[in-house]
PDB file of C-alpha atoms in Angstrom:
ATOM      1  CA  ALA A   1     119.104  80.125 -31.168  1.00  0.00           C
ATOM      2  CA  ALA A   2     122.261  78.888 -29.541  1.00  0.00           C
ATOM      3  CA  VAL A   3     124.306  76.425 -31.528  1.00  0.00           C
ATOM      4  CA  SER A   4     125.607  73.320 -29.792  1.00  0.00           C
ATOM      5  CA  ARG A   5     129.268  73.937 -30.377  1.00  0.00           C
ATOM      6  CA  TRP A   6     131.692  71.080 -30.472  1.00  0.00           C
ATOM      7  CA  PRO A   7     133.829  70.673 -28.374  1.00  0.00           C
ATOM      8  CA  ALA A   8     132.516  73.159 -25.808  1.00  0.00           C
ATOM      9  CA  ARG A   9     129.839  70.647 -24.825  1.00  0.00           C
ATOM     10  CA  SER A  10     132.378  67.851 -24.375  1.00  0.00           C
ATOM     11  CA  ALA A  11     131.964  66.214 -20.966  1.00  0.00           C
ATOM     12  CA  ALA A  12     135.717  65.618 -20.640  1.00  0.00           C
ATOM     13  CA  CYS A  13     136.452  69.253 -21.440  1.00  0.00           C
ATOM     14  CA  GLN A  14     133.873  70.543 -18.961  1.00  0.00           C
ATOM     15  CA  ALA A  15     135.132  68.216 -16.208  1.00  0.00           C
ATOM     16  CA  ALA A  16     138.743  69.330 -16.694  1.00  0.00           C
ATOM     17  CA  ARG A  17     137.723  73.000 -16.597  1.00  0.00           C
ATOM     18  CA  ALA A  18     135.707  72.456 -13.402  1.00  0.00           C
ATOM     19  CA  ALA A  19     138.485  70.559 -11.589  1.00  0.00           C
ATOM     20  CA  THR A  20     140.422  72.218  -8.784  1.00  0.00           C
ATOM     21  CA  PRO A  21     143.161  72.842  -9.610  1.00  0.00           C
ATOM     22  CA  ARG A  22     142.132  73.375 -13.215  1.00  0.00           C
ATOM     23  CA  LYS A  23     143.615  70.760 -15.538  1.00  0.00           C
ATOM     24  CA  PRO A  24     144.963  71.516 -19.022  1.00  0.00           C
ATOM     25  CA  THR A  25     142.872  69.904 -21.718  1.00  0.00           C
ATOM     26  CA  PHE A  26     143.817  69.252 -25.338  1.00  0.00           C
ATOM     27  CA  LEU A  27     141.857  68.018 -28.283  1.00  0.00           C
ATOM     28  CA  ILE A  28     144.000  65.224 -29.621  1.00  0.00           C
ATOM     29  CA  GLU A  29     144.287  64.325 -33.281  1.00  0.00           C
ATOM     30  CA  THR A  30     140.940  65.607 -34.470  1.00  0.00           C
ATOM     31  CA  CYS A  31     142.150  66.595 -37.938  1.00  0.00           C
ATOM     32  CA  TYR A  32     145.332  66.165 -39.910  1.00  0.00           C
ATOM     33  CA  GLU A  33     146.164  68.244 -42.926  1.00  0.00           C
ATOM     34  CA  ASN A  34     146.211  66.170 -46.119  1.00  0.00           C
ATOM     35  CA  GLU A  35     144.249  63.297 -44.571  1.00  0.00           C
ATOM     36  CA  SER A  36     140.594  62.338 -44.487  1.00  0.00           C
ATOM     37  CA  ILE A  37     139.993  61.068 -40.957  1.00  0.00           C
ATOM     38  CA  GLN A  38     137.368  61.680 -38.266  1.00  0.00           C
ATOM     39  CA  GLY A  39     135.053  63.619 -40.537  1.00  0.00           C
ATOM     40  CA  CYS A  40     137.840  65.790 -41.885  1.00  0.00           C
ATOM     41  CA  ASN A  41     138.520  66.300 -45.511  1.00  0.00           C
ATOM     42  CA  LYS A  42     141.817  67.408 -46.947  1.00  0.00           C
ATOM     43  CA  ALA A  43     140.732  71.073 -46.941  1.00  0.00           C
ATOM     44  CA  PRO A  44     142.808  73.182 -44.521  1.00  0.00           C
ATOM     45  CA  LYS A  45     139.805  75.108 -43.179  1.00  0.00           C
ATOM     46  CA  GLU A  46     138.499  72.130 -41.183  1.00  0.00           C
ATOM     47  CA  ALA A  47     141.852  71.596 -39.456  1.00  0.00           C
ATOM     48  CA  ARG A  48     142.079  75.355 -38.785  1.00  0.00           C
ATOM     49  CA  ARG A  49     138.550  75.402 -37.322  1.00  0.00           C
ATOM     50  CA  ARG A  50     139.481  72.648 -34.890  1.00  0.00           C
ATOM     51  CA  GLN A  51     142.748  74.368 -33.939  1.00  0.00           C
ATOM     52  CA  TRP A  52     140.800  77.430 -32.854  1.00  0.00           C
ATOM     53  CA  TRP A  53     138.046  75.454 -31.174  1.00  0.00           C
ATOM     54  CA  GLY A  54     140.704  73.598 -29.198  1.00  0.00           C
ATOM     55  CA  LEU A  55     142.030  76.858 -27.785  1.00  0.00           C
ATOM     56  CA  LEU A  56     138.765  78.772 -27.374  1.00  0.00           C
ATOM     57  CA  SER A  57     136.371  76.022 -26.351  1.00  0.00           C
ATOM     58  CA  CYS A  58     138.382  73.465 -24.500  1.00  0.00           C
ATOM     59  CA  GLY A  59     141.533  74.720 -22.932  1.00  0.00           C
ATOM     60  CA  ALA A  60     145.168  74.442 -23.833  1.00  0.00           C
ATOM     61  CA  GLY A  61     144.788  73.767 -27.536  1.00  0.00           C
ATOM     62  CA  GLU A  62     144.565  71.050 -30.111  1.00  0.00           C
ATOM     63  CA  ILE A  63     147.164  68.540 -31.174  1.00  0.00           C
ATOM     64  CA  SER A  64     147.016  67.862 -34.870  1.00  0.00           C
ATOM     65  CA  GLY A  65     149.315  66.847 -37.632  1.00  0.00           C
ATOM     66  CA  ASN A  66     150.303  67.182 -41.221  1.00  0.00           C
ATOM     67  CA  HIS A  67     150.649  63.970 -43.170  1.00  0.00           C
ATOM     68  CA  PRO A  68     153.997  64.643 -44.863  1.00  0.00           C
ATOM     69  CA  ILE A  69     155.492  65.894 -41.574  1.00  0.00           C
ATOM     70  CA  TRP A  70     154.385  63.208 -39.123  1.00  0.00           C
ATOM     71  CA  SER A  71     155.276  60.415 -41.522  1.00  0.00           C
ATOM     72  CA  PHE A  72     158.609  62.002 -42.521  1.00  0.00           C
ATOM     73  CA  ASP A  73     157.790  61.645 -46.199  1.00  0.00           C
ATOM     74  CA  THR A  74     160.494  62.852 -48.533  1.00  0.00           C
ATOM     75  CA  ASP A  75     158.708  66.207 -48.967  1.00  0.00           C
ATOM     76  CA  TRP A  76     158.003  66.827 -45.256  1.00  0.00           C
ATOM     77  CA  GLN A  77     160.096  70.011 -45.143  1.00  0.00           C
ATOM     78  CA  GLN A  78     157.903  71.709 -47.767  1.00  0.00           C
ATOM     79  CA  ALA A  79     154.867  71.014 -45.547  1.00  0.00           C
ATOM     80  CA  LEU A  80     156.324  73.245 -42.817  1.00  0.00           C
ATOM     81  CA  THR A  81     154.834  76.189 -44.713  1.00  0.00           C
ATOM     82  CA  SER A  82     151.525  74.542 -45.640  1.00  0.00           C
ATOM     83  CA  PRO A  83     148.254  76.397 -44.947  1.00  0.00           C
ATOM     84  CA  VAL A  84     147.578  74.529 -41.678  1.00  0.00           C
ATOM     85  CA  SER A  85     151.199  74.802 -40.498  1.00  0.00           C
ATOM     86  CA  ASN A  86     151.063  78.560 -41.119  1.00  0.00           C
ATOM     87  CA  SER A  87     147.698  78.737 -39.364  1.00  0.00           C
ATOM     88  CA  GLN A  88     149.150  76.994 -36.306  1.00  0.00           C
ATOM     89  CA  VAL A  89     151.994  79.523 -36.136  1.00  0.00           C
ATOM     90  CA  ARG A  90     149.458  82.370 -36.388  1.00  0.00           C
ATOM     91  CA  LEU A  91     147.292  80.844 -33.637  1.00  0.00           C
ATOM     92  CA  VAL A  92     150.275  80.460 -31.287  1.00  0.00           C
ATOM     93  CA  THR A  93     151.413  84.028 -31.983  1.00  0.00           C
ATOM     94  CA  ILE A  94     147.940  85.390 -31.207  1.00  0.00           C
ATOM     95  CA  ALA A  95     147.557  83.180 -28.122  1.00  0.00           C
ATOM     96  CA  HIS A  96     150.868  84.397 -26.734  1.00  0.00           C
ATOM     97  CA  SER A  97     149.675  88.002 -27.038  1.00  0.00           C
ATOM     98  CA  LEU A  98     147.256  87.466 -24.135  1.00  0.00           C
ATOM     99  CA  GLN A  99     146.851  85.373 -20.993  1.00  0.00           C
ATOM    100  CA  TRP A 100     145.602  82.348 -22.956  1.00  0.00           C
ATOM    101  CA  GLN A 101     145.741  80.089 -19.906  1.00  0.00           C
ATOM    102  CA  THR A 102     142.943  82.137 -18.308  1.00  0.00           C
ATOM    103  CA  LEU A 103     140.592  81.911 -21.310  1.00  0.00           C
ATOM    104  CA  VAL A 104     136.994  81.125 -20.426  1.00  0.00           C
ATOM    105  CA  PRO A 105     134.630  79.988 -23.203  1.00  0.00           C
ATOM    106  CA  ASP A 106     132.001  82.697 -23.652  1.00  0.00           C
ATOM    107  CA  ASN A 107     129.989  82.028 -26.797  1.00  0.00           C
ATOM    108  CA  ALA A 108     127.145  84.075 -25.276  1.00  0.00           C
ATOM    109  CA  MET A 109     129.069  87.265 -26.049  1.00  0.00           C
ATOM    110  CA  VAL A 110     128.246  86.730 -29.756  1.00  0.00           C
ATOM    111  CA  THR A 111     124.552  87.605 -29.923  1.00  0.00           C
ATOM    112  CA  ALA A 112     124.024  87.565 -33.709  1.00  0.00           C
ATOM    113  CA  GLY A 113     125.790  85.872 -36.595  1.00  0.00           C
ATOM    114  CA  SER A 114     127.155  83.030 -34.468  1.00  0.00           C
ATOM    115  CA  GLY A 115     126.282  80.405 -37.036  1.00  0.00           C
ATOM    116  CA  SER A 116     123.384  78.044 -37.384  1.00  0.00           C
ATOM    117  CA  ASP A 117     125.296  74.825 -37.931  1.00  0.00           C
ATOM    118  CA  TYR A 118     128.585  73.114 -37.233  1.00  0.00           C
ATOM    119  CA  LYS A 119     130.525  74.626 -40.154  1.00  0.00           C
ATOM    120  CA  LYS A 120     129.384  78.168 -39.332  1.00  0.00           C
ATOM    121  CA  ALA A 121     129.735  78.048 -35.542  1.00  0.00           C
ATOM    122  CA  VAL A 122     131.710  80.917 -34.052  1.00  0.00           C
ATOM    123  CA  ALA A 123     133.929  80.182 -31.039  1.00  0.00           C
ATOM    124  CA  ALA A 124     134.507  82.908 -28.453  1.00  0.00           C
ATOM    125  CA  ALA A 125     136.481  83.085 -25.231  1.00  0.00           C
ATOM    126  CA  ARG A 126     137.596  85.878 -22.943  1.00  0.00           C
ATOM    127  CA  THR A 127     140.282  86.150 -20.332  1.00  0.00           C
ATOM    128  CA  ALA A 128     139.162  85.685 -16.742  1.00  0.00           C
ATOM    129  CA  ASP A 129     139.812  89.383 -16.028  1.00  0.00           C
ATOM    130  CA  ARG A 130     137.487  90.318 -18.940  1.00  0.00           C
ATOM    131  CA  LYS A 131     140.116  92.562 -20.517  1.00  0.00           C
ATOM    132  CA  GLN A 132     140.761  90.506 -23.660  1.00  0.00           C
ATOM    133  CA  ALA A 133     138.759  88.183 -25.874  1.00  0.00           C
ATOM    134  CA  LEU A 134     139.319  86.057 -28.954  1.00  0.00           C
ATOM    135  CA  ILE A 135     136.557  85.236 -31.390  1.00  0.00           C
ATOM    136  CA  TYR A 136     137.098  82.785 -34.227  1.00  0.00           C
ATOM    137  CA  LEU A 137     134.943  83.320 -37.301  1.00  0.00           C
ATOM    138  CA  PRO A 138     135.122  80.296 -39.599  1.00  0.00           C
ATOM    139  CA  PRO A 139     135.276  80.952 -43.344  1.00  0.00           C
ATOM    140  CA  ASP A 140     131.655  79.832 -43.830  1.00  0.00           C
ATOM    141  CA  THR A 141     130.144  82.050 -41.117  1.00  0.00           C
ATOM    142  CA  ALA A 142     127.914  85.109 -41.434  1.00  0.00           C
ATOM    143  CA  PRO A 143     129.479  88.224 -42.987  1.00  0.00           C
ATOM    144  CA  SER A 144     129.038  90.088 -39.690  1.00  0.00           C
ATOM    145  CA  ILE A 145     128.501  89.364 -36.010  1.00  0.00           C
ATOM    146  CA  THR A 146     127.097  91.287 -33.061  1.00  0.00           C
ATOM    147  CA  ILE A 147     129.001  91.226 -29.777  1.00  0.00           C
ATOM    148  CA  ASP A 148     127.566  91.948 -26.328  1.00  0.00           C
ATOM    149  CA  LEU A 149     130.312  94.125 -24.848  1.00  0.00           C
ATOM    150  CA  SER A 150     128.915  93.771 -21.330  1.00  0.00           C
ATOM    151  CA  HIS A 151     131.035  90.604 -21.170  1.00  0.00           C
ATOM    152  CA  MET A 152     134.142  92.811 -21.296  1.00  0.00           C
ATOM    153  CA  ILE A 153     135.677  95.551 -19.180  1.00  0.00           C
ATOM    154  CA  GLU A 154     135.740  98.849 -21.027  1.00  0.00           C
ATOM    155  CA  PRO A 155     137.341 100.398 -22.968  1.00  0.00           C
ATOM    156  CA  VAL A 156     137.108  97.865 -25.789  1.00  0.00           C
ATOM    157  CA  ARG A 157     139.349  97.890 -28.846  1.00  0.00           C
ATOM    158  CA  ALA A 158     139.030  95.357 -31.668  1.00  0.00           C
ATOM    159  CA  SER A 159     141.494  94.079 -34.240  1.00  0.00           C
ATOM    160  CA  THR A 160     141.418  91.329 -36.827  1.00  0.00           C
ATOM    161  CA  ALA A 161     143.856  88.706 -38.016  1.00  0.00           C
ATOM    162  CA  THR A 162     143.405  86.644 -41.135  1.00  0.00           C
TER     163      THR A 162
END
């Protein structure tokens, strides 16, 4: 059964994607590292999940923060290498390795193991030319997934990043 994936079902996100010309869309301040707001706990995996969902499900990314950094606490410089800060650098590096601005959400390409609830939901997107795809597997997801490669142009090569 398909999982209703947040934010892919967001009306604002869908409207921006359907607009001509297409408008960039960001998730704004959904989770901050080291804060408990908007259903987030202080665990880095929730902020990381929303970073990836922002890119793969909505559009141009997600704007988030890190409490010591945004508030310029005395230890803000140490937070530059926190788990979520490092995750953001990794996401940007991966996004810049493909035509991220042409990403189209395509959760239908994951036919098994896509997760049965919010914390296990997989997010998938492919480039408009169907030559590249990104699939985010949250830490709590199934140990394996099945991908329908008909959504891609062959040949297909896979790699992982952790």
